[in-house]
XYZ file of C-alpha atoms in Angstrom:
708
model
C 10.798 11.135 -2.997
C 7.348 11.548 -4.460
C 5.394 8.300 -4.648
C 3.158 8.380 -7.690
C -0.378 7.030 -7.312
C -1.607 3.921 -9.028
C -5.152 3.096 -10.018
C -7.023 0.018 -8.855
C -10.705 0.157 -9.918
C -13.054 -2.097 -8.054
C -14.846 -5.185 -9.310
C -14.759 -8.977 -9.012
C -14.584 -11.705 -11.634
C -17.375 -14.290 -11.775
C -14.844 -17.095 -12.245
C -13.017 -16.225 -9.021
C -16.252 -15.981 -7.036
C -17.455 -19.350 -8.314
C -14.088 -20.971 -7.625
C -14.062 -19.695 -4.061
C -17.574 -21.005 -3.410
C -16.631 -24.366 -4.884
C -13.463 -24.591 -2.793
C -15.325 -23.714 0.393
C -18.082 -26.217 -0.362
C -15.523 -28.943 -1.045
C -13.791 -28.345 2.279
C -17.044 -28.470 4.197
C -18.224 -31.643 2.479
C -14.959 -33.555 2.687
C -13.944 -32.634 6.186
C -17.350 -32.920 7.748
C -19.286 -30.772 10.145
C -17.453 -31.154 13.446
C -13.938 -31.301 12.016
C -14.578 -28.467 9.564
C -15.827 -26.187 12.285
C -12.503 -26.402 14.083
C -10.859 -24.512 11.219
C -13.297 -21.650 11.579
C -12.884 -21.437 15.355
C -9.126 -21.463 15.570
C -7.219 -20.624 18.757
C -6.776 -16.899 19.202
C -4.078 -15.276 17.111
C -2.580 -13.925 20.306
C -1.772 -17.550 21.205
C -0.299 -18.531 17.850
C 1.380 -15.361 16.647
C 4.277 -15.092 19.132
C 5.363 -18.598 18.166
C 5.530 -17.700 14.470
C 8.082 -14.985 15.302
C 10.360 -17.087 17.476
C 13.377 -18.996 16.223
C 12.894 -22.802 16.107
C 14.936 -23.566 19.245
C 12.963 -21.045 21.291
C 9.545 -22.261 20.221
C 10.200 -25.991 20.176
C 9.102 -26.679 23.758
C 5.835 -24.787 23.354
C 5.059 -26.540 20.073
C 5.778 -29.948 21.548
C 3.392 -29.093 24.362
C 0.774 -28.192 21.762
C 1.206 -31.615 20.167
C -0.336 -33.084 23.334
C -3.236 -30.597 23.434
C -6.872 -31.648 23.229
C -7.573 -29.093 20.515
C -7.002 -30.931 17.186
C -6.145 -27.758 15.313
C -3.525 -26.872 17.905
C -1.970 -30.312 17.498
C -1.952 -30.101 13.696
C -0.476 -26.632 13.589
C 2.231 -27.568 16.060
C 3.209 -30.676 14.101
C 3.392 -28.718 10.846
C 5.596 -26.019 12.330
C 7.841 -28.580 13.995
C 8.224 -30.322 10.629
C 9.097 -27.025 8.940
C 11.660 -26.212 11.623
C 13.251 -29.652 11.437
C 13.605 -29.507 7.661
C 15.181 -26.055 7.804
C 17.736 -27.401 10.276
C 18.648 -30.391 8.114
C 16.748 -32.937 10.174
C 14.569 -34.552 7.486
C 13.816 -37.736 9.428
C 12.461 -35.709 12.314
C 10.412 -33.671 9.853
C 8.971 -36.875 8.365
C 8.029 -38.081 11.835
C 6.016 -34.919 12.543
C 4.365 -35.107 9.114
C 3.298 -38.747 9.335
C -0.391 -39.006 8.299
C -0.843 -35.326 9.113
C -2.800 -34.698 5.910
C -5.554 -37.022 7.170
C -6.541 -34.589 9.940
C -5.124 -31.248 8.797
C -7.184 -31.316 5.622
C -6.913 -27.693 4.432
C -3.121 -28.151 4.484
C -2.990 -31.538 2.767
C -1.270 -30.327 -0.412
C 1.389 -28.240 1.415
C 1.991 -31.201 3.744
C 2.694 -33.530 0.827
C 4.988 -30.956 -0.736
C 6.857 -30.558 2.548
C 7.108 -34.336 2.890
C 8.592 -34.677 -0.583
C 11.192 -32.047 0.312
C 12.041 -34.007 3.460
C 12.476 -37.215 1.472
C 14.686 -35.439 -1.022
C 16.804 -33.910 1.743
C 17.126 -37.359 3.300
C 18.412 -38.748 0.003
C 15.292 -40.871 -0.556
C 14.633 -39.823 -4.142
C 12.221 -42.636 -4.957
C 9.931 -41.766 -2.049
C 10.122 -38.073 -2.979
C 8.994 -38.967 -6.499
C 6.170 -41.127 -5.163
C 5.009 -38.252 -2.936
C 5.004 -35.799 -5.851
C 2.981 -38.335 -7.834
C 0.540 -38.670 -4.944
C 0.211 -34.895 -4.757
C -0.592 -34.647 -8.479
C -3.003 -37.590 -8.277
C -4.929 -36.559 -5.158
C -4.595 -32.757 -5.257
C -3.915 -32.042 -8.900
C -5.977 -28.849 -8.866
C -4.080 -27.335 -5.964
C -1.215 -24.946 -6.836
C 1.318 -27.069 -4.944
C 0.870 -29.571 -7.788
C 2.753 -27.121 -10.029
C 5.921 -27.710 -7.995
C 5.358 -31.464 -8.091
C 4.911 -31.444 -11.878
C 8.129 -29.527 -12.363
C 10.001 -31.969 -10.139
C 8.460 -34.841 -12.106
C 9.936 -33.332 -15.292
C 6.508 -32.389 -16.662
C 7.009 -28.643 -17.287
C 4.555 -28.451 -20.191
C 1.702 -29.680 -18.030
C 2.746 -27.319 -15.215
C 2.823 -24.386 -17.624
C -0.543 -25.304 -19.135
C -2.283 -25.780 -15.786
C -0.524 -23.264 -13.502
C 1.008 -20.531 -15.697
C 0.832 -17.923 -12.939
C 2.454 -20.028 -10.195
C 5.813 -18.525 -9.175
C 7.548 -21.900 -9.542
C 6.380 -22.040 -13.157
C 7.263 -18.398 -13.784
C 10.718 -18.977 -12.340
C 11.185 -22.089 -14.472
C 10.225 -20.143 -17.605
C 12.460 -17.276 -16.517
C 15.386 -19.690 -16.213
C 14.684 -21.075 -19.684
C 14.688 -17.548 -21.091
C 18.242 -17.047 -19.858
C 19.299 -19.548 -22.516
C 16.595 -18.804 -25.117
C 15.625 -15.138 -24.710
C 13.573 -15.145 -27.922
C 11.085 -17.852 -26.937
C 7.924 -15.814 -27.531
C 5.417 -18.006 -25.611
C 7.676 -17.867 -22.559
C 8.087 -14.117 -22.959
C 4.311 -13.744 -23.035
C 3.939 -15.807 -19.866
C 6.494 -13.671 -18.020
C 4.826 -10.488 -19.269
C 1.504 -11.653 -17.846
C 2.600 -13.209 -14.561
C 6.171 -12.172 -13.766
C 5.740 -8.648 -12.439
C 7.813 -9.459 -9.368
C 10.918 -10.422 -11.387
C 13.746 -7.892 -11.144
C 14.358 -7.926 -14.898
C 10.656 -7.955 -15.742
C 10.868 -4.731 -17.736
C 13.535 -6.223 -19.990
C 11.143 -8.901 -21.204
C 8.391 -6.367 -21.837
C 10.793 -4.408 -24.006
C 11.860 -7.510 -25.940
C 8.243 -8.333 -26.727
C 7.272 -4.775 -27.570
C 10.233 -4.030 -29.796
C 11.101 -7.362 -31.414
C 7.819 -9.228 -31.725
C 4.940 -6.747 -32.059
C 3.432 -8.685 -34.966
C 3.145 -11.848 -32.851
C 1.163 -10.181 -30.084
C -2.609 -10.387 -29.769
C -4.686 -7.573 -28.246
C -4.849 -9.637 -25.048
C -1.040 -9.833 -25.040
C -0.821 -6.078 -25.439
C -3.228 -5.649 -22.519
C -0.997 -7.787 -20.278
C 2.081 -5.834 -21.368
C 0.256 -2.544 -20.781
C -0.805 -3.591 -17.279
C 2.789 -4.534 -16.490
C 4.080 -1.143 -17.576
C 1.244 0.569 -15.673
C 2.092 -1.262 -12.465
C 5.729 -0.236 -12.883
C 4.565 3.379 -13.405
C 6.141 3.529 -16.868
C 3.258 5.437 -18.359
C 4.478 6.207 -21.878
C 4.997 2.558 -22.935
C 1.873 1.623 -20.973
C -0.186 4.062 -23.039
C 1.316 2.753 -26.288
C 0.497 -0.828 -25.298
C -3.045 0.005 -24.139
C -3.565 1.604 -27.567
C -3.192 -1.887 -29.067
C -5.140 -3.707 -26.353
C -8.870 -4.600 -26.550
C -10.850 -1.409 -26.968
C -12.562 -1.168 -23.602
C -13.396 2.093 -21.807
C -10.767 1.454 -19.122
C -8.055 0.642 -21.652
C -8.869 3.695 -23.753
C -8.828 5.875 -20.633
C -5.395 4.583 -19.713
C -4.128 5.480 -23.162
C -5.023 9.087 -22.453
C -3.970 9.115 -18.833
C -0.669 7.398 -19.613
C 0.112 9.986 -22.249
C -0.824 12.809 -19.906
C 1.370 11.463 -17.098
C 4.274 11.209 -19.548
C 3.773 14.844 -20.641
C 2.321 14.055 -24.076
C -0.492 16.591 -23.777
C -1.596 16.583 -27.410
C -1.629 12.781 -27.437
C -3.632 12.724 -24.222
C -6.222 15.124 -25.641
C -6.626 12.992 -28.765
C -7.037 9.814 -26.703
C -9.562 11.382 -24.337
C -11.585 12.698 -27.256
C -11.532 9.269 -28.880
C -12.769 7.663 -25.648
C -15.657 10.118 -25.317
C -16.678 9.470 -28.907
C -16.480 5.674 -28.667
C -17.912 5.094 -25.192
C -19.973 8.186 -24.320
C -22.153 6.470 -21.707
C -19.367 5.339 -19.399
C -17.755 6.737 -16.290
C -14.401 6.626 -18.050
C -15.754 8.983 -20.719
C -16.984 11.411 -18.066
C -13.590 11.380 -16.353
C -11.813 11.818 -19.687
C -14.007 14.820 -20.492
C -13.214 16.368 -17.109
C -9.500 15.961 -17.831
C -10.026 17.582 -21.237
C -11.612 20.543 -19.487
C -8.674 20.862 -17.100
C -6.319 20.872 -20.098
C -8.158 23.791 -21.718
C -6.077 26.871 -22.485
C -8.386 29.371 -20.783
C -11.216 29.537 -18.227
C -13.648 30.527 -20.957
C -12.612 27.518 -23.026
C -12.986 25.275 -19.994
C -16.679 25.959 -19.364
C -18.228 24.267 -22.432
C -16.043 21.224 -21.881
C -17.194 21.051 -18.273
C -20.823 21.236 -19.372
C -20.285 18.154 -21.532
C -18.466 16.406 -18.668
C -21.393 17.072 -16.318
C -23.841 15.624 -18.826
C -21.707 12.511 -19.344
C -21.259 12.008 -15.596
C -24.983 12.400 -14.965
C -25.926 9.996 -17.754
C -23.463 7.355 -16.524
C -24.503 7.877 -12.869
C -20.920 8.774 -11.945
C -21.795 10.911 -8.929
C -18.195 11.357 -7.759
C -17.150 12.682 -11.161
C -20.243 14.875 -11.427
C -19.400 16.471 -8.087
C -15.818 17.100 -9.218
C -17.127 18.723 -12.401
C -19.378 21.064 -10.438
C -16.487 22.078 -8.180
C -14.389 22.802 -11.267
C -17.254 24.862 -12.695
C -17.566 26.825 -9.456
C -13.870 27.678 -9.450
C -13.934 28.619 -13.117
C -16.872 30.972 -12.669
C -15.066 32.581 -9.724
C -11.952 32.935 -11.857
C -14.027 34.692 -14.513
C -15.685 36.950 -11.934
C -19.174 35.529 -12.562
C -20.361 35.366 -8.950
C -24.000 34.710 -9.878
C -23.126 31.574 -11.835
C -20.662 30.546 -9.138
C -23.361 30.845 -6.471
C -25.776 28.798 -8.579
C -23.165 26.068 -9.088
C -22.319 26.094 -5.386
C -25.933 25.436 -4.473
C -26.207 22.659 -7.057
C -23.103 20.907 -5.754
C -24.038 21.150 -2.088
C -27.658 20.161 -2.606
C -27.124 17.325 -5.089
C -23.804 15.863 -3.973
C -23.468 17.193 -0.428
C -21.681 14.092 0.853
C -18.971 14.126 -1.806
C -15.300 14.977 -1.404
C -15.839 17.862 -3.827
C -18.531 19.279 -1.534
C -16.120 18.997 1.397
C -13.468 20.919 -0.563
C -15.965 23.651 -1.390
C -17.156 23.965 2.201
C -13.550 24.200 3.363
C -12.808 26.911 0.815
C -15.811 28.865 2.077
C -14.787 28.302 5.711
C -11.280 29.602 5.073
C -12.633 32.664 3.288
C -14.915 33.432 6.219
C -12.093 32.971 8.740
C -9.870 35.369 6.806
C -12.609 37.953 7.243
C -12.855 37.006 10.932
C -16.429 35.872 10.381
C -16.066 33.176 12.996
C -19.667 31.997 13.142
C -19.829 31.534 9.384
C -16.528 29.669 9.367
C -17.719 27.487 12.243
C -20.954 26.692 10.384
C -19.101 25.519 7.263
C -16.744 23.369 9.330
C -19.727 21.941 11.196
C -21.229 20.897 7.860
C -17.969 19.181 6.888
C -17.828 17.225 10.138
C -21.492 16.268 9.800
C -21.823 15.605 6.057
C -18.243 14.783 5.032
C -16.782 13.145 8.150
C -14.623 10.651 6.217
C -13.044 13.134 3.836
C -9.361 14.046 4.017
C -10.416 17.601 4.748
C -12.403 16.784 7.897
C -9.482 16.520 10.383
C -7.869 19.616 8.877
C -11.128 21.543 9.224
C -11.585 20.346 12.805
C -8.074 21.473 13.729
C -8.424 24.930 12.249
C -11.824 25.326 13.840
C -10.020 24.986 17.174
C -7.454 27.577 16.080
C -10.159 30.009 15.046
C -12.135 29.473 18.241
C -9.027 30.351 20.228
C -8.464 33.482 18.181
C -12.074 34.473 18.864
C -11.467 34.095 22.592
C -13.207 30.758 23.094
C -10.390 28.845 24.773
C -12.712 26.284 26.363
C -14.399 25.719 23.012
C -10.959 25.352 21.439
C -10.005 22.650 23.920
C -13.275 20.827 23.317
C -12.815 21.006 19.537
C -9.294 19.591 19.707
C -10.271 16.827 22.100
C -13.046 15.858 19.742
C -10.586 15.904 16.840
C -8.208 13.516 18.627
C -11.090 11.166 19.366
C -12.597 11.209 15.850
C -9.383 11.266 13.811
C -6.789 9.584 16.020
C -4.467 8.648 13.142
C -4.278 12.011 11.395
C -1.465 14.566 11.405
C -3.930 17.070 12.826
C -4.667 14.707 15.688
C -0.994 14.972 16.645
C -1.045 18.757 16.320
C -4.103 18.991 18.538
C -2.527 16.713 21.147
C 0.688 18.724 20.994
C -1.058 22.066 21.458
C -3.087 20.599 24.323
C 0.315 19.886 25.908
C 0.009 16.117 25.828
C 3.441 14.417 26.065
C 3.682 13.785 22.309
C 6.341 16.322 21.351
C 6.230 19.624 19.513
C 7.946 20.997 16.425
C 10.737 22.165 18.718
C 11.132 19.027 20.879
C 10.455 16.041 18.632
C 14.062 15.177 17.866
C 14.967 14.849 21.537
C 12.106 12.477 22.358
C 13.290 8.963 23.273
C 10.143 6.825 23.490
C 10.188 3.368 25.022
C 9.351 0.962 22.209
C 7.186 -2.126 22.646
C 7.477 -4.185 19.449
C 5.442 -7.165 20.718
C 2.029 -5.633 20.178
C 1.602 -6.243 16.452
C -0.625 -9.294 15.968
C -1.562 -9.953 12.335
C -4.844 -9.016 10.748
C -6.488 -12.146 9.270
C -6.778 -12.312 5.501
C -10.153 -11.285 4.101
C -9.958 -13.332 0.890
C -8.409 -16.563 -0.290
C -8.717 -20.267 0.400
C -8.600 -21.920 3.844
C -5.137 -23.194 2.905
C -3.940 -19.663 2.214
C -5.367 -18.515 5.534
C -3.551 -21.270 7.403
C -0.195 -20.650 5.736
C -0.461 -16.961 6.571
C -1.439 -17.517 10.203
C 1.384 -20.022 10.618
C 3.864 -17.375 9.568
C 4.704 -19.218 6.340
C 4.543 -15.961 4.439
C 6.615 -17.016 1.441
C 4.453 -20.100 0.887
C 1.331 -17.955 1.328
C 2.674 -15.475 -1.222
C 3.299 -18.242 -3.757
C -0.217 -19.641 -3.353
C -1.738 -16.170 -3.572
C -0.090 -15.571 -6.932
C -2.192 -18.486 -8.201
C -5.391 -17.600 -6.358
C -5.381 -13.857 -7.139
C -6.989 -13.837 -10.585
C -8.551 -10.399 -10.448
C -5.518 -8.107 -10.416
C -6.840 -5.291 -12.595
C -10.127 -4.814 -10.736
C -9.743 -6.427 -7.291
C -12.458 -6.381 -4.689
C -11.660 -4.533 -1.487
C -11.228 -7.870 0.315
C -8.792 -9.074 -2.344
C -6.880 -5.809 -2.235
C -6.544 -5.995 1.549
C -5.345 -9.599 1.314
C -2.861 -8.714 -1.407
C -1.480 -5.866 0.676
C -1.073 -7.999 3.793
C 0.645 -10.802 1.905
C 2.991 -8.388 0.153
C 3.949 -6.895 3.505
C 4.548 -10.383 4.837
C 7.299 -10.993 2.270
C 8.789 -7.516 2.545
C 7.183 -5.879 -0.498
C 6.545 -2.723 1.499
C 6.092 -0.259 -1.362
C 3.192 -2.077 -3.014
C 1.898 -3.564 0.224
C 1.469 -0.196 1.934
C -0.014 1.245 -1.245
C -2.642 -1.506 -1.426
C -3.699 -0.806 2.170
C -3.652 2.994 1.922
C -5.599 2.952 -1.338
C -8.532 1.393 0.514
C -9.162 4.778 2.159
C -9.525 6.343 -1.299
C -11.815 3.581 -2.512
C -13.948 3.774 0.625
C -14.659 7.456 -0.053
C -15.876 6.698 -3.564
C -17.327 3.174 -3.439
C -20.203 2.355 -1.045
C -19.422 -1.388 -1.018
C -15.812 -0.727 -0.121
C -16.876 1.749 2.573
C -19.077 -0.907 4.187
C -16.319 -3.523 4.062
C -13.628 -1.143 5.284
C -15.593 0.393 8.154
C -14.676 -2.284 10.682
C -11.214 -2.937 9.199
C -9.980 0.593 9.778
C -11.057 0.418 13.424
C -8.970 -2.706 13.989
C -5.563 -1.904 15.551
C -4.048 -4.821 13.648
C -4.700 -3.004 10.379
C -2.655 -0.047 11.615
C 0.198 -2.279 12.750
C 0.299 -3.665 9.198
C 0.224 -0.148 7.762
C 3.089 1.008 9.999
C 5.683 -1.774 10.165
C 9.160 -1.510 11.701
C 11.638 -3.007 9.215
C 15.323 -2.223 9.767
C 14.464 -1.203 13.315
C 17.771 -2.312 14.846
C 19.753 -0.231 12.326
C 17.444 2.753 12.769
C 17.757 2.556 16.530
C 21.545 2.248 16.367
C 22.180 5.297 14.196
C 19.419 7.388 15.760
C 21.101 6.890 19.113
C 24.447 7.870 17.598
C 22.933 11.142 16.303
C 20.670 11.763 19.333
C 17.623 11.530 17.060
C 14.176 10.244 17.925
C 14.186 6.768 16.314
C 10.463 6.807 15.563
C 10.921 10.113 13.752
C 13.634 8.523 11.601
C 11.362 5.534 10.947
C 8.564 7.919 9.950
C 10.862 9.676 7.491
C 12.028 6.385 5.935
C 8.448 5.211 5.530
C 7.646 8.335 3.555
C 10.861 8.477 1.558
C 11.177 4.893 0.366
C 8.485 2.689 1.877
C 11.416 0.639 3.198
C 12.664 -0.380 -0.259
C 16.487 -0.395 0.101
C 17.306 -0.214 -3.612
C 14.622 2.229 -4.722
C 15.719 5.120 -6.916
C 13.732 8.275 -7.684
C 13.455 9.950 -11.071
C 16.137 12.461 -10.068
C 18.507 9.831 -8.669
C 17.778 9.869 -4.919
C 18.616 6.382 -3.682
C 17.836 3.997 -0.886
C 15.898 4.005 2.355
C 16.451 7.677 3.202
C 16.540 8.773 -0.466
C 19.909 10.487 -0.541
C 21.243 12.135 -3.680
C 24.650 10.664 -4.642
C 26.393 14.060 -4.453
C 24.922 14.736 -1.021
C 25.935 11.269 0.158
C 29.512 11.830 -1.031
C 29.667 15.132 0.848
C 28.338 13.461 4.020
C 30.830 10.614 3.646
C 33.633 13.175 3.493
C 32.452 14.670 6.778
C 32.507 11.177 8.297
C 35.852 10.196 6.689
C 33.977 7.294 5.122
C 35.697 6.121 1.962
C 33.536 3.160 0.981
C 29.755 3.038 1.075
C 26.712 1.941 -0.906
C 23.450 3.850 -0.831
C 21.595 0.607 -1.490
C 23.013 -0.924 1.669
C 20.567 -0.235 4.545
C 23.326 0.251 7.119
C 25.246 2.753 4.988
C 22.133 4.592 3.880
C 20.763 5.039 7.381
C 24.188 5.982 8.718
C 24.505 8.766 6.142
C 20.847 9.764 6.206
C 20.657 10.194 9.963
C 23.787 12.357 9.837
C 22.074 14.616 7.310
C 18.827 14.674 9.297
C 20.846 15.724 12.341
C 22.506 18.378 10.187
C 19.174 19.869 9.076
C 17.986 19.944 12.683
C 21.131 21.736 13.798
C 20.768 24.255 10.992
C 17.271 25.221 12.170
C 17.672 25.225 15.961
C 16.300 21.681 16.345
C 12.964 22.591 14.741
C 11.683 19.381 13.152
C 9.209 21.175 10.879
C 12.021 23.156 9.245
C 14.405 20.190 9.304
C 11.902 18.088 7.377
C 11.163 20.869 4.904
C 14.894 21.271 4.312
C 15.398 17.507 3.939
C 12.800 17.484 1.168
C 13.213 20.841 -0.584
C 16.768 21.826 0.324
C 18.106 24.459 2.749
C 18.129 27.194 0.092
C 14.378 27.022 -0.405
C 13.676 26.910 3.317
C 15.860 29.958 3.904
C 13.910 31.768 1.196
C 10.588 30.836 2.800
C 11.762 31.997 6.217
C 12.502 35.403 4.730
C 9.161 35.606 2.927
C 6.790 34.095 5.497
C 6.194 34.414 9.234
C 7.436 31.220 10.947
C 6.382 32.196 14.478
C 3.266 30.010 14.134
C 4.346 26.650 12.728
C 0.840 25.677 11.651
C 0.405 28.815 9.588
C 3.924 28.520 8.200
C 3.181 25.055 6.830
C 0.156 26.441 5.014
C 2.377 28.964 3.228
C 4.904 26.421 1.885
C 4.694 27.028 -1.877
C 5.895 23.577 -2.958
C 2.921 21.154 -2.896
C 5.260 18.180 -2.513
C 7.033 19.661 0.511
C 3.752 20.857 2.024
C 2.415 17.304 1.909
C 5.730 15.721 2.834
C 6.118 17.510 6.159
C 2.613 16.583 7.249
C 2.872 12.972 6.099
C 6.157 12.344 7.922
C 4.735 13.797 11.119
C 1.539 11.800 10.676
C 3.696 8.690 10.300
C 5.493 9.613 13.514
C 2.213 10.106 15.368
C 0.979 6.660 14.345
C 4.238 4.968 15.263
C 4.134 6.744 18.615
C 0.617 5.527 19.375
C 1.202 1.978 18.184
C 4.570 1.105 19.636
C 5.301 3.180 22.717
C 4.867 2.457 26.378
C 4.356 5.440 28.697
C 7.328 6.049 30.956
C 6.887 5.848 34.700
């Protein structure tokens, strides 16, 4: 399945920044110097994290020991978790005992404590005390999001809606009301703005768009458009953005949405309108570049590119300007104008030498030199990439092929040195695995991967702390109360359209915590893209991407027991199966592609029926993880058997079908797997094979223990 990209421009709202400063100041003032400092010097995560994973009976003794500790934060955390465990096991009186006066010392968690206490009273049948606790919560912590739940329980939904419209409890209340009154326009608007996580969210967008267009303001249309955009429904998103406030970003998304939904003429008109209305913006420069790429001929492309370069220069959009110059270079080459191409090459490399576009050009020149066996020239261009574009996607690829070329030129020692350097500099890349494999490290090869049976150590993944959000959010997350953290974050995260890098990282981690793997992984992976184009993000992300905990978050192990079970049944490497699932579905069990592929391993219904016949399986559901993995591993075994256990070919067949792979084997030389991959004519399959194997390489490094 092809996962379509989303767009998350950077930026931060002034209101959010001011609120965060105010909240932090309040905590420091109220709690006081010595007590406040304890919350910023918490016990190591390695101490707390294992307890958050254990079942209540297993962790009870350790938590009770913590209650007697000298460290006040340890005591408070232990009491809170013991109270949570007791309430979940229908022991409300015990929960109340652990919670007694806890808010007086555990100040960042005061509002959640009161909410938990009210739940304990209600479970104990003490309704009056539950009501009094909700009233206390509203009175003393009325600005905290937990007050939304209290207000709803106090039968004050209008106040909850007015004060906390984005809180999930409020959204769910409104959603329930809409079941009985589906035409309540104010409630529909609230769901459109804040209910993206609802399963029937799209239904409410359609009701608003089709039945009540005259009652929608431009701001309403913008919220509807953002909802469609997030759901990757680009045609209705473009139509809604067309009626939203006329900002450069909104106008750009009109054009881009139309283009992604194959409305080329509509996209051209929207891009032209954007350039005319907002000529001095980066969005206009990008729109003009897209207009150039939509031109009917190379000759028609050049004048449009000239305008795009001027717009990008005027708006100081260096990334776009570099992309325009690369497009100009390729167009001049296409037209046979080598003089102009050479001039453009020099301009790109001299003016924007550190850009991704410059890296692409250097790589193109390196490949051309290598084809002519001009090894020194090829080595020089690769050297420039590794020096001037070290963080580009192309850098590990260039480093790998430099080693290949050095070997072909007879420099075997230089080849070894180049590949060792590659593994050190780009340890998470697909090419890092290829280099390790060719250096005969015990990491598997194309021919042996399926038979590998690594020893898995799942206890290494400690969580990466959140980089944004209130102290209360941080505590809930560290305590393993991921659902409560998610609910609070829906209220705190005001800047969804243009999040800062810190907010985006926090959003990704919290989504992963509640099992929203598709969007959670996207939010983390997109930081690499932003870091290449945004200096502030690059600075923030530099230390994050060196932290092993970030990589554990990026490569989780959901459904591991099922994967291990059926991999063993098929004699498949379980980490290879996990790598394939991560690429196919991002662990979303009910996901469905545009062509109908369904579930974790993205099986087509017809293929699944055929597999079920082979297994004499009469009843199955592709949305059921067990059934999907059972059928998918059978098919993955089948593709391996068809191609003599070669994982490269098995993966290509899994994605593109055995007919296409057979055709490629007849047309291209498969004796060198690395060169064969480069000849795969389907861009999706070309990327798919490498991404699955890159996933495998990261899982291998993160979760395996070397065998004795």
